[in-house]
Coordinates of N, CA and C in Angstrom, one line a residue:
M16 N -52.4 57.7 8.0 CA -50.8 56.8 8.7 C -50.7 56.4 7.0
T17 N -49.0 56.3 6.4 CA -48.9 56.7 5.5 C -47.6 55.1 5.5
A18 N -48.1 53.9 5.3 CA -46.7 52.9 6.1 C -46.0 52.5 4.4
V19 N -44.4 52.9 4.8 CA -43.4 52.3 4.3 C -42.9 50.9 4.3
S20 N -42.7 50.7 3.8 CA -41.9 49.8 3.6 C -40.1 48.9 2.6
I21 N -39.4 48.5 3.2 CA -37.6 48.6 2.6 C -37.2 47.7 2.6
H22 N -36.4 47.3 0.8 CA -36.2 46.1 0.9 C -35.0 45.9 -0.4
Q23 N -34.3 44.8 -0.2 CA -33.7 45.1 -1.0 C -34.0 44.4 -2.1
P24 N -33.4 44.7 -3.5 CA -35.0 43.7 -4.5 C -34.1 43.0 -4.9
N25 N -35.0 42.0 -4.0 CA -34.6 40.8 -4.3 C -35.0 40.0 -5.4
F26 N -34.3 39.3 -6.6 CA -35.0 38.3 -7.9 C -36.8 37.6 -7.4
L27 N -38.0 38.5 -8.1 CA -38.4 36.6 -7.6 C -38.5 37.3 -6.4
P28 N -39.8 37.4 -5.2 CA -39.7 37.6 -4.2 C -40.7 36.7 -3.9
W29 N -40.7 35.8 -2.7 CA -41.1 35.2 -2.1 C -42.3 35.6 -1.4
T30 N -43.0 34.7 -0.5 CA -44.2 34.7 -0.5 C -44.2 36.0 1.1
K31 N -43.3 36.2 2.3 CA -42.6 37.0 3.1 C -43.0 37.7 3.2
L32 N -42.0 38.4 1.9 CA -41.6 40.2 1.6 C -43.2 40.2 0.3
M33 N -43.5 39.6 -0.7 CA -45.1 40.5 -0.7 C -46.2 40.3 0.1
A34 N -46.1 40.0 0.8 CA -46.8 40.2 2.4 C -47.1 41.5 3.2
K35 N -45.9 41.6 2.8 CA -45.2 43.4 2.9 C -45.0 44.6 2.5
I36 N -44.9 43.5 0.5 CA -44.7 44.5 0.2 C -46.4 45.1 0.4
A37 N -47.4 43.8 0.2 CA -48.7 44.2 0.0 C -50.0 44.8 1.4
A38 N -48.5 44.6 2.1 CA -49.8 45.8 3.1 C -48.7 47.0 3.4
S39 N -48.2 47.4 2.8 CA -47.3 48.8 2.5 C -48.0 49.8 1.8
D40 N -48.5 51.4 2.4 CA -49.1 52.0 1.2 C -48.1 52.4 0.3
V41 N -46.4 52.4 0.5 CA -45.1 52.4 -0.5 C -44.0 51.6 -0.1
H42 N -43.5 51.1 -1.3 CA -42.9 50.3 -1.1 C -41.6 50.7 -1.3
V43 N -40.6 51.1 -0.9 CA -38.4 51.6 -1.2 C -38.4 50.1 -1.9
V44 N -37.7 50.2 -3.0 CA -36.9 49.7 -3.4 C -35.5 49.7 -2.6
Y45 N -34.6 49.5 -2.2 CA -33.5 49.7 -1.3 C -32.7 49.8 -2.3
D46 N -32.2 49.5 -3.5 CA -31.9 49.5 -4.4 C -29.8 51.2 -4.4
T47 N -30.1 51.0 -3.6 CA -28.3 51.6 -2.9 C -27.7 50.9 -2.1
A48 N -28.4 49.6 -1.7 CA -27.4 48.5 -0.4 C -26.1 47.9 -1.4
Q49 N -25.1 46.6 -0.8 CA -24.1 46.5 -1.9 C -25.2 45.4 -1.9
Y50 N -24.4 44.2 -3.2 CA -24.6 43.8 -4.2 C -24.3 42.0 -2.8
T51 N -24.6 41.5 -2.7 CA -23.8 40.2 -2.1 C -24.7 38.8 -2.7
R52 N -23.7 38.1 -3.3 CA -23.5 36.9 -3.7 C -24.2 36.4 -3.4
S53 N -24.6 35.5 -1.6 CA -24.8 34.8 -0.6 C -26.2 35.3 -1.0
E54 N -26.9 35.7 -0.8 CA -28.6 37.0 -0.6 C -28.9 36.5 -1.7
F55 N -30.6 37.0 -2.0 CA -31.3 36.3 -2.7 C -31.5 37.0 -4.1
H56 N -30.8 38.8 -4.0 CA -30.7 39.8 -4.8 C -30.5 38.6 -6.7
A57 N -30.0 37.2 -7.3 CA -30.6 37.1 -8.0 C -30.1 35.7 -8.6
R58 N -30.8 35.2 -7.4 CA -31.2 33.5 -8.1 C -32.6 33.4 -6.7
Q59 N -33.4 32.6 -7.0 CA -34.6 31.5 -5.8 C -34.8 30.7 -6.4
R60 N -35.4 30.1 -5.1 CA -36.2 28.6 -5.3 C -37.4 28.2 -5.7
M61 N -37.9 27.6 -7.3 CA -38.8 27.0 -7.5 C -39.2 25.5 -7.6
K62 N -39.9 24.9 -7.2 CA -40.5 24.1 -7.3 C -39.9 22.9 -8.3
N63 N -39.8 21.7 -8.6 CA -40.0 20.6 -9.8 C -39.9 19.2 -9.5
Q64 N -40.3 18.8 -11.0 CA -41.0 17.0 -10.8 C -40.4 16.4 -9.9
A65 N -39.5 16.7 -9.7 CA -39.0 15.1 -8.2 C -39.7 16.1 -7.4
G66 N -39.8 16.1 -6.9 CA -40.7 16.9 -5.4 C -39.6 17.6 -4.6
G67 N -38.5 18.1 -5.6 CA -37.7 18.8 -4.6 C -37.7 20.2 -4.9
T68 N -36.6 20.9 -5.1 CA -36.1 22.1 -6.1 C -34.7 23.0 -6.4
S69 N -35.4 24.1 -7.7 CA -33.8 23.9 -8.1 C -33.9 25.9 -8.8
W70 N -33.2 25.8 -8.8 CA -31.9 27.8 -8.4 C -32.5 27.8 -9.5
L71 N -33.7 28.7 -10.0 CA -33.0 30.2 -10.9 C -31.8 31.2 -10.1
S72 N -31.1 30.5 -11.6 CA -30.4 31.6 -11.0 C -29.9 33.0 -12.4
V73 N -30.0 34.5 -11.7 CA -29.6 35.7 -13.3 C -28.5 36.1 -13.0
P74 N -27.7 35.9 -14.3 CA -25.6 35.6 -14.1 C -25.9 37.4 -13.8
V75 N -24.5 37.5 -13.8 CA -24.7 39.2 -13.7 C -23.4 39.3 -13.4
A76 N -22.6 40.7 -13.5 CA -21.3 40.6 -15.1 C -20.7 41.6 -13.2
H77 N -19.5 40.1 -12.8 CA -18.4 40.6 -11.4 C -17.0 41.6 -12.1
T78 N -16.7 42.6 -11.4 CA -16.0 43.7 -11.8 C -15.2 43.3 -10.7
G79 N -14.8 42.6 -9.4 CA -14.1 41.8 -8.9 C -14.1 43.4 -6.9
D80 N -15.1 44.6 -7.5 CA -15.1 45.4 -6.2 C -17.0 45.2 -5.9
R81 N -16.1 46.0 -5.1 CA -17.6 46.3 -4.1 C -19.0 47.2 -5.0
Q82 N -20.1 47.0 -4.9 CA -21.2 47.6 -6.0 C -22.3 47.2 -5.2
W83 N -23.0 48.0 -6.2 CA -24.6 49.6 -5.1 C -24.9 48.0 -6.0
L84 N -26.0 47.7 -5.6 CA -27.3 47.0 -6.8 C -27.6 47.3 -7.2
H85 N -28.0 49.3 -7.7 CA -29.0 50.1 -8.7 C -27.4 49.5 -9.6
E86 N -26.1 50.0 -9.0 CA -25.1 49.6 -10.9 C -24.7 47.3 -11.6
V87 N -25.2 47.1 -10.2 CA -25.3 45.1 -11.3 C -25.4 45.7 -12.3
R88 N -25.2 44.9 -13.2 CA -25.0 44.6 -14.6 C -25.6 42.7 -15.2
I89 N -25.9 42.1 -15.4 CA -26.7 40.9 -15.9 C -25.1 40.9 -17.0
D90 N -25.4 39.2 -16.7 CA -23.6 39.0 -18.4 C -24.9 38.9 -19.4
Q91 N -24.7 39.3 -20.2 CA -25.9 38.7 -21.6 C -24.8 37.8 -22.4
R92 N -24.2 37.4 -21.9 CA -23.3 36.4 -22.8 C -24.1 35.4 -22.4
Q93 N -25.0 34.8 -21.6 CA -25.6 33.0 -21.1 C -27.6 33.7 -22.1
N94 N -27.6 32.6 -22.2 CA -28.7 32.4 -22.6 C -29.5 31.9 -21.7
W95 N -29.4 33.1 -19.8 CA -30.7 32.4 -18.4 C -31.9 32.2 -19.3
Q96 N -32.6 33.2 -19.5 CA -34.7 33.4 -19.9 C -34.4 32.6 -20.0
R97 N -34.2 32.2 -21.0 CA -34.5 29.8 -22.3 C -34.9 29.1 -21.2
G98 N -33.7 29.2 -20.2 CA -33.1 27.9 -19.6 C -34.8 28.3 -18.2
H99 N -35.0 29.3 -17.3 CA -35.6 30.1 -16.4 C -37.0 29.9 -17.7
L100 N -37.4 30.3 -18.2 CA -38.4 29.7 -18.8 C -39.1 28.8 -18.8
K101 N -38.4 27.4 -20.0 CA -38.1 26.2 -19.3 C -38.3 25.7 -18.6
H102 N -38.4 25.9 -17.6 CA -38.0 25.3 -16.4 C -39.5 25.9 -15.6
L103 N -40.2 27.1 -15.8 CA -41.0 27.0 -15.8 C -42.9 26.3 -16.7
K104 N -42.2 25.6 -17.5 CA -43.5 25.3 -18.6 C -43.1 24.2 -18.6
V105 N -41.4 24.1 -18.6 CA -41.7 21.7 -18.2 C -42.8 21.6 -16.3
H106 N -42.2 22.4 -15.5 CA -42.5 21.8 -14.3 C -43.8 23.1 -13.8
Y107 N -44.0 23.7 -13.8 CA -45.0 24.5 -13.7 C -46.5 24.7 -14.8
R108 N -46.6 23.4 -16.2 CA -47.8 23.6 -16.9 C -49.1 22.9 -16.7
S109 N -49.0 22.3 -15.4 CA -50.3 21.3 -15.3 C -50.9 22.2 -14.0
T110 N -50.6 23.4 -13.8 CA -50.9 24.2 -12.5 C -52.3 24.5 -12.6
P111 N -52.8 25.4 -12.5 CA -54.3 26.1 -12.7 C -53.7 27.0 -13.6
H112 N -53.2 27.7 -12.8 CA -53.0 29.6 -13.7 C -51.8 29.3 -14.1
F113 N -50.8 28.4 -15.1 CA -50.1 28.8 -16.2 C -49.8 29.2 -16.7
D114 N -50.9 29.5 -17.6 CA -51.0 29.9 -19.2 C -51.1 31.4 -18.6
E115 N -51.7 32.3 -18.3 CA -51.8 34.0 -17.9 C -50.2 34.4 -17.7
L116 N -50.0 33.2 -15.9 CA -48.2 33.9 -15.9 C -47.2 33.6 -16.3
Y117 N -47.5 32.4 -16.7 CA -46.4 32.3 -18.0 C -46.6 33.3 -18.7
A118 N -47.6 33.8 -19.4 CA -47.3 35.1 -20.6 C -46.8 35.8 -19.4
L119 N -47.0 36.0 -18.4 CA -46.8 37.6 -17.8 C -45.5 37.7 -17.6
V120 N -45.2 36.9 -17.5 CA -43.6 36.5 -16.9 C -42.6 36.4 -18.2
Q121 N -43.0 35.9 -18.5 CA -42.9 35.3 -20.5 C -42.5 37.1 -21.3
Q122 N -43.6 37.7 -20.7 CA -42.9 40.0 -20.8 C -42.1 40.6 -21.1
V123 N -42.2 40.2 -18.8 CA -41.1 40.4 -18.1 C -39.2 40.5 -19.3
Y124 N -39.2 38.5 -19.6 CA -37.7 38.5 -19.6 C -37.5 38.9 -21.4
R125 N -38.5 39.2 -21.5 CA -38.8 39.3 -24.0 C -38.1 40.8 -23.8
R126 N -37.7 41.9 -22.6 CA -37.9 43.6 -22.4 C -35.5 43.2 -22.2
A127 N -34.9 41.9 -21.9 CA -33.9 41.9 -22.1 C -33.2 43.1 -21.4
H128 N -33.5 43.5 -20.1 CA -32.7 44.5 -19.5 C -31.4 44.2 -19.2
E129 N -31.1 45.4 -18.9 CA -28.9 45.6 -19.6 C -29.2 45.4 -17.1
H130 N -29.6 46.4 -16.4 CA -29.3 45.9 -15.1 C -30.0 44.8 -14.3
L131 N -29.7 44.5 -13.5 CA -30.5 42.8 -12.4 C -31.5 43.9 -12.0
V132 N -31.6 45.2 -11.0 CA -32.3 45.7 -10.5 C -33.7 46.1 -11.4
D133 N -33.3 46.0 -12.5 CA -34.7 46.6 -14.0 C -35.3 45.1 -13.8
H134 N -34.5 44.3 -13.7 CA -35.0 43.1 -14.7 C -36.3 43.1 -13.3
N135 N -35.8 42.9 -12.0 CA -36.4 42.8 -10.6 C -37.4 43.0 -10.4
L136 N -36.7 44.8 -10.7 CA -38.7 46.0 -10.7 C -39.3 45.1 -11.3
D137 N -39.1 45.3 -12.2 CA -40.1 44.7 -13.7 C -40.8 43.2 -13.2
L138 N -40.7 42.7 -13.4 CA -41.2 41.6 -12.1 C -41.7 41.9 -11.2
M139 N -40.9 42.4 -10.1 CA -42.0 42.4 -9.2 C -43.4 43.1 -9.7
T140 N -43.0 44.2 -10.6 CA -44.0 45.2 -10.4 C -44.9 44.2 -11.0
S141 N -44.5 43.1 -12.0 CA -45.5 43.4 -13.0 C -46.9 42.4 -12.0
L142 N -45.4 41.3 -11.6 CA -46.8 40.5 -10.3 C -47.5 41.7 -9.1
C143 N -47.3 42.2 -8.9 CA -48.2 43.7 -7.9 C -48.9 44.0 -9.0
G144 N -48.7 44.3 -10.4 CA -50.3 44.5 -11.0 C -51.1 43.6 -11.1
Y145 N -50.5 42.0 -11.0 CA -50.9 41.1 -11.7 C -52.3 40.9 -10.3
L146 N -52.1 41.5 -9.2 CA -52.3 41.3 -7.7 C -53.2 41.6 -7.9
D147 N -53.0 43.2 -8.5 CA -53.9 44.7 -8.5 C -53.3 45.4 -6.6
L148 N -52.7 45.1 -6.2 CA -51.6 45.6 -5.9 C -51.4 47.1 -5.8
P149 N -52.5 48.5 -4.3 CA -51.8 49.9 -5.1 C -50.7 50.3 -4.3
T150 N -50.0 49.6 -4.3 CA -48.8 49.9 -2.8 C -47.8 51.0 -4.2
R151 N -47.6 51.8 -4.4 CA -46.6 52.6 -5.1 C -45.1 52.3 -4.8
I152 N -44.4 51.9 -5.8 CA -43.3 50.8 -5.1 C -42.1 52.2 -6.4
V153 N -41.4 52.1 -5.0 CA -39.5 53.6 -5.5 C -38.9 53.2 -5.3
R154 N -37.5 53.7 -5.8 CA -36.0 53.3 -5.0 C -35.9 54.2 -5.4
A155 N -34.9 53.3 -4.0 CA -34.1 54.0 -2.7 C -32.3 55.4 -4.3
S156 N -32.4 55.3 -4.6 CA -31.7 55.7 -5.6 C -32.7 57.2 -6.0
G157 N -33.9 56.8 -6.4 CA -33.9 58.3 -6.5 C -35.1 58.6 -6.4
L158 N -34.5 58.7 -4.3 CA -35.3 59.2 -3.6 C -34.2 60.5 -2.9
D159 N -34.2 61.7 -2.7 CA -34.1 62.9 -1.7 C -33.8 62.9 -0.2
A160 N -32.1 61.4 -0.5 CA -33.2 61.3 1.2 C -30.9 61.2 2.3
A161 N -31.3 62.3 3.0 CA -29.7 62.0 3.4 C -29.2 60.3 3.2
E162 N -27.8 59.9 3.8 CA -27.2 58.8 4.5 C -26.6 59.0 4.8
P163 N -27.6 58.8 6.3 CA -26.3 58.9 7.7 C -25.8 57.5 7.6
E164 N -24.0 57.2 8.0 CA -23.6 55.8 8.2 C -24.2 55.0 9.3
D165 N -25.1 55.4 10.3 CA -25.8 54.6 11.1 C -27.6 53.5 9.5
R166 N -26.8 52.8 10.5 CA -28.3 51.5 9.9 C -29.6 52.6 9.2
Q167 N -29.6 52.2 11.1 CA -31.4 52.2 11.0 C -31.7 54.9 11.1
E168 N -30.6 55.2 11.6 CA -31.1 56.4 10.7 C -31.4 56.8 9.4
R169 N -30.7 55.7 8.4 CA -30.5 56.3 7.5 C -32.1 55.6 6.2
L170 N -32.6 54.1 7.1 CA -33.9 53.3 6.6 C -35.0 55.0 7.4
L171 N -34.9 55.7 8.3 CA -36.0 56.6 8.8 C -35.6 58.2 7.4
E172 N -34.5 58.0 6.8 CA -34.8 59.3 6.2 C -35.1 58.8 5.1
L173 N -35.3 57.2 4.5 CA -35.6 56.9 3.2 C -37.7 56.6 4.0
V174 N -37.8 56.1 4.2 CA -39.2 56.3 4.9 C -39.8 57.7 4.9
R175 N -38.9 58.8 5.8 CA -39.7 60.2 5.4 C -39.3 60.9 4.4
A176 N -38.8 60.3 3.2 CA -37.8 61.4 1.5 C -39.4 60.8 0.8
A177 N -40.4 59.3 1.4 CA -41.2 58.4 0.4 C -42.3 58.9 1.0
G178 N -42.3 59.5 2.1 CA -43.2 60.5 2.3 C -44.2 59.0 3.9
G179 N -43.3 58.9 4.2 CA -44.6 58.2 4.6 C -44.0 58.9 6.2
D180 N -45.0 57.7 7.7 CA -45.1 57.6 8.3 C -45.0 56.9 10.0
A181 N -44.7 56.2 9.0 CA -44.5 54.6 9.7 C -43.6 53.4 9.1
H182 N -43.2 52.5 9.2 CA -42.1 52.0 9.0 C -42.8 50.6 9.6
L183 N -43.1 48.9 7.8 CA -42.7 48.5 8.6 C -42.2 47.3 8.2
T184 N -41.5 46.3 8.2 CA -40.6 45.7 8.0 C -40.6 44.3 8.4
S185 N -39.8 43.7 8.4 CA -39.2 42.4 8.2 C -37.9 41.5 8.8
S186 N -37.6 42.5 10.4 CA -35.9 42.8 10.5 C -35.8 42.1 12.2
G187 N -37.4 42.4 12.5 CA -37.0 41.8 13.9 C -36.1 40.3 14.5
S188 N -37.3 40.3 13.5 CA -37.0 38.4 14.1 C -35.6 37.4 13.5
T189 N -35.1 38.5 13.1 CA -33.7 37.7 12.4 C -32.5 38.4 13.2
Y190 N -32.4 39.3 13.0 CA -30.5 39.9 14.4 C -31.4 41.3 14.6
E191 N -29.7 41.9 15.1 CA -30.3 42.9 17.0 C -30.4 44.1 15.5
V192 N -31.2 44.7 16.5 CA -32.2 45.9 15.3 C -32.5 47.1 16.6
D193 N -31.9 48.3 16.5 CA -31.5 49.2 17.3 C -33.3 50.3 16.8
W194 N -33.9 50.4 16.8 CA -35.2 50.9 15.8 C -35.4 52.9 17.2
S195 N -34.4 52.3 17.9 CA -35.3 54.3 18.0 C -34.4 54.8 18.2
P196 N -33.7 55.7 16.8 CA -34.2 56.4 16.1 C -35.2 57.1 15.0
F197 N -36.1 55.9 15.2 CA -37.3 56.0 14.8 C -38.5 56.0 15.7
H198 N -37.6 55.8 16.9 CA -39.3 55.9 18.3 C -38.6 56.8 18.3
R199 N -37.7 57.5 17.7 CA -37.2 59.9 18.6 C -37.7 60.3 17.8
A200 N -38.1 60.4 17.1 CA -39.1 61.1 16.0 C -40.8 60.6 15.7
G201 N -40.6 60.0 16.7 CA -42.7 59.9 16.7 C -42.7 58.9 15.4
V202 N -42.1 58.1 14.6 CA -42.2 56.7 13.7 C -42.4 55.8 13.6
P203 N -43.9 55.2 14.5 CA -43.8 54.1 14.7 C -43.4 52.8 13.4
V204 N -43.2 52.0 14.3 CA -41.4 51.0 13.8 C -42.7 49.3 14.0
L205 N -43.6 48.8 12.3 CA -44.8 46.9 13.0 C -44.2 46.1 12.3
E206 N -43.4 45.0 12.7 CA -42.4 44.6 13.1 C -43.7 43.2 12.0
Q207 N -43.9 42.7 11.3 CA -43.7 41.3 10.2 C -44.3 39.9 10.8
H208 N -45.3 39.5 10.9 CA -45.0 38.4 12.5 C -45.6 37.4 10.9
F209 N -44.9 35.8 10.0 CA -45.1 36.0 9.2 C -45.2 34.2 9.6
E210 N -46.9 33.6 9.3 CA -46.4 32.4 9.2 C -46.2 31.5 7.8
H211 N -45.8 30.5 7.1 CA -45.7 30.8 6.0 C -47.2 29.8 5.9
P212 N -48.1 30.5 4.4 CA -49.0 29.3 3.8 C -48.9 28.9 3.4
V213 N -49.7 26.8 3.4 CA -49.5 26.0 2.6 C -50.6 25.2 2.4
Y214 N -50.4 25.3 0.6 CA -51.6 25.4 -0.2 C -50.9 24.4 -1.2
A215 N -52.1 23.6 -2.1 CA -52.2 22.4 -2.8 C -51.1 22.8 -3.8
Q216 N -49.5 22.3 -3.2 CA -47.6 23.0 -4.4 C -48.0 21.4 -5.2
P217 N -47.2 21.8 -7.0 CA -47.4 20.9 -7.6 C -45.8 20.2 -6.7
H218 N -46.2 18.8 -7.5 CA -44.9 17.6 -7.6 C -45.1 17.0 -5.3
G219 N -45.9 16.7 -5.3 CA -44.9 15.8 -4.0 C -45.4 17.4 -2.7
E220 N -44.5 16.5 -1.7 CA -45.0 17.2 -0.6 C -44.4 18.6 -0.7
F221 N -44.7 19.7 0.0 CA -45.6 21.0 0.2 C -43.4 21.4 0.2
V222 N -43.6 22.2 -0.4 CA -41.9 23.6 0.3 C -42.3 24.3 0.5
P223 N -41.5 25.4 1.9 CA -41.9 26.5 2.3 C -40.4 27.0 1.2
G224 N -40.9 28.3 1.0 CA -39.2 29.3 1.8 C -39.5 29.2 -0.3
L225 N -40.6 28.8 -1.5 CA -39.9 29.3 -3.2 C -40.2 30.9 -3.2
G226 N -40.1 31.7 -4.6 CA -40.6 32.1 -5.0 C -42.1 32.4 -5.0
V227 N -42.8 33.3 -4.8 CA -44.2 34.2 -5.5 C -44.7 33.6 -6.1
L228 N -44.1 33.3 -7.6 CA -44.5 32.2 -8.7 C -45.2 31.2 -8.7
D229 N -44.1 30.6 -7.6 CA -45.5 29.4 -6.9 C -46.8 29.2 -6.1
L230 N -47.2 29.8 -5.4 CA -48.1 30.2 -5.1 C -48.6 30.8 -6.3
L231 N -48.5 31.8 -7.1 CA -49.1 31.7 -8.4 C -50.3 31.5 -9.3
F232 N -49.0 30.2 -9.6 CA -48.8 29.3 -10.2 C -50.6 28.2 -10.3
V233 N -50.3 28.3 -8.2 CA -51.9 27.7 -8.0 C -53.1 27.9 -7.8
Q234 N -53.1 29.1 -7.5 CA -54.3 30.5 -6.7 C -54.3 31.1 -7.5
G235 N -53.5 31.7 -8.5 CA -54.4 32.9 -9.9 C -54.3 34.3 -8.7
R236 N -55.4 34.8 -8.9 CA -55.6 36.1 -8.5 C -55.5 36.1 -7.8
S237 N -56.8 35.2 -6.7 CA -56.9 35.1 -5.1 C -56.1 34.3 -4.5
A238 N -54.5 34.5 -5.0 CA -53.6 34.2 -3.9 C -53.2 36.3 -3.1
I239 N -54.0 36.3 -3.2 CA -53.6 37.6 -2.4 C -53.9 37.6 -1.2
R240 N -55.6 36.7 -1.5 CA -55.9 36.7 0.2 C -55.0 35.7 0.6
T241 N -54.3 34.6 1.1 CA -53.4 34.5 1.1 C -52.0 34.4 1.5
I242 N -51.9 35.5 0.8 CA -50.3 36.5 1.1 C -50.9 37.1 2.4
H243 N -52.3 38.6 2.2 CA -52.5 38.6 3.1 C -52.3 38.4 4.7
A244 N -52.7 36.6 4.7 CA -53.4 36.5 5.9 C -52.8 35.9 6.6
S245 N -51.3 35.9 5.5 CA -50.3 34.6 6.5 C -49.4 36.1 7.5
S246 N -50.0 37.1 7.7 CA -48.9 38.2 8.3 C -49.8 39.3 8.9
R247 N -49.1 39.4 10.1 CA -49.8 40.6 11.0 C -48.8 41.0 11.5
F248 N -48.9 42.7 11.7 CA -48.2 43.3 11.9 C -47.9 43.7 13.4
E249 N -46.7 44.2 14.3 CA -47.1 44.2 15.5 C -45.8 45.4 15.5
S250 N -46.2 46.0 17.1 CA -45.5 47.8 17.0 C -44.5 47.2 18.3
A251 N -43.0 47.1 17.1 CA -41.1 46.5 17.8 C -40.9 47.7 18.9
A252 N -40.6 47.2 19.5 CA -39.9 47.5 21.0 C -38.9 48.2 19.8
A253 N -38.6 49.8 20.6 CA -36.8 50.8 20.1 C -35.6 49.2 20.2
S254 N -35.3 48.2 20.8 CA -35.0 47.4 20.7 C -35.1 45.8 20.3
V255 N -34.4 45.4 19.7 CA -35.0 44.2 19.5 C -33.8 43.2 19.3
A256 N -33.3 41.9 19.9 CA -31.9 41.0 20.1 C -32.3 40.0 19.6
N257 N -31.6 39.4 18.1 CA -31.1 37.2 18.6 C -29.7 37.6 18.6
P258 N -29.4 36.3 19.1 CA -28.0 36.3 18.7 C -28.3 36.1 17.6
Q259 N -28.7 34.7 16.7 CA -27.9 33.9 15.9 C -29.0 35.0 14.5
R260 N -27.1 36.1 14.3 CA -28.1 36.9 12.3 C -28.4 35.8 11.7
S261 N -28.9 35.6 9.8 CA -29.8 35.1 9.6 C -30.2 36.1 8.5
V262 N -29.5 35.2 6.8 CA -30.2 36.8 6.0 C -31.3 37.1 6.1
V263 N -30.9 38.2 5.9 CA -33.1 38.7 5.8 C -33.5 39.1 4.7
R264 N -35.1 37.9 3.7 CA -34.9 37.5 2.9 C -36.3 38.5 2.7

């Protein structure tokens, strides 16, 4: 079985997304989806010394029109890289694995990417490399896949184009999903059931839902065991419904 996961290219993915990537044979970066300011395409929370959290945001050049993720450009007029690196140094320098991870992130930030997806993908693949994940990562925009109007049909086409015969998803727990196109095609859908790990986070009480870098600063390469243990994947029904729609992270 070749398991394929698909997700929009969020900035600095959190633990749940990293667990889905880690469980996949192939991860498709869904960069042909629409950019949305309210999601996590260009922002993420990290811990601060006061015990709360701060947003790290990548400024983007807004055109006023609808943009696909692979089209979004970074606004280079702002020195945001320096602000991000300063935050990490000030608030995480006391963590056990700060030096090696800060150096890794610093290398990514020095590459000055023009497009948001390039920066997000570079950061994500660097973290996957640090964790020795064998997952193959491809872009949706680089796959020869049909684009039917139905969302689940599009996902099925991406799974097939990536060489997969099974789909790992975290979508079923957050909004209504009709997986019948997958079931008709004989492609199993495995839904992620995630339990957020609790670890020795710096600066006060534990805060869930931060960028996975928070975990890596504390546990280093051994964090891969924590990431794998956070999730199990079970067969999804043909139709999963939840009336309270929420942002998919």
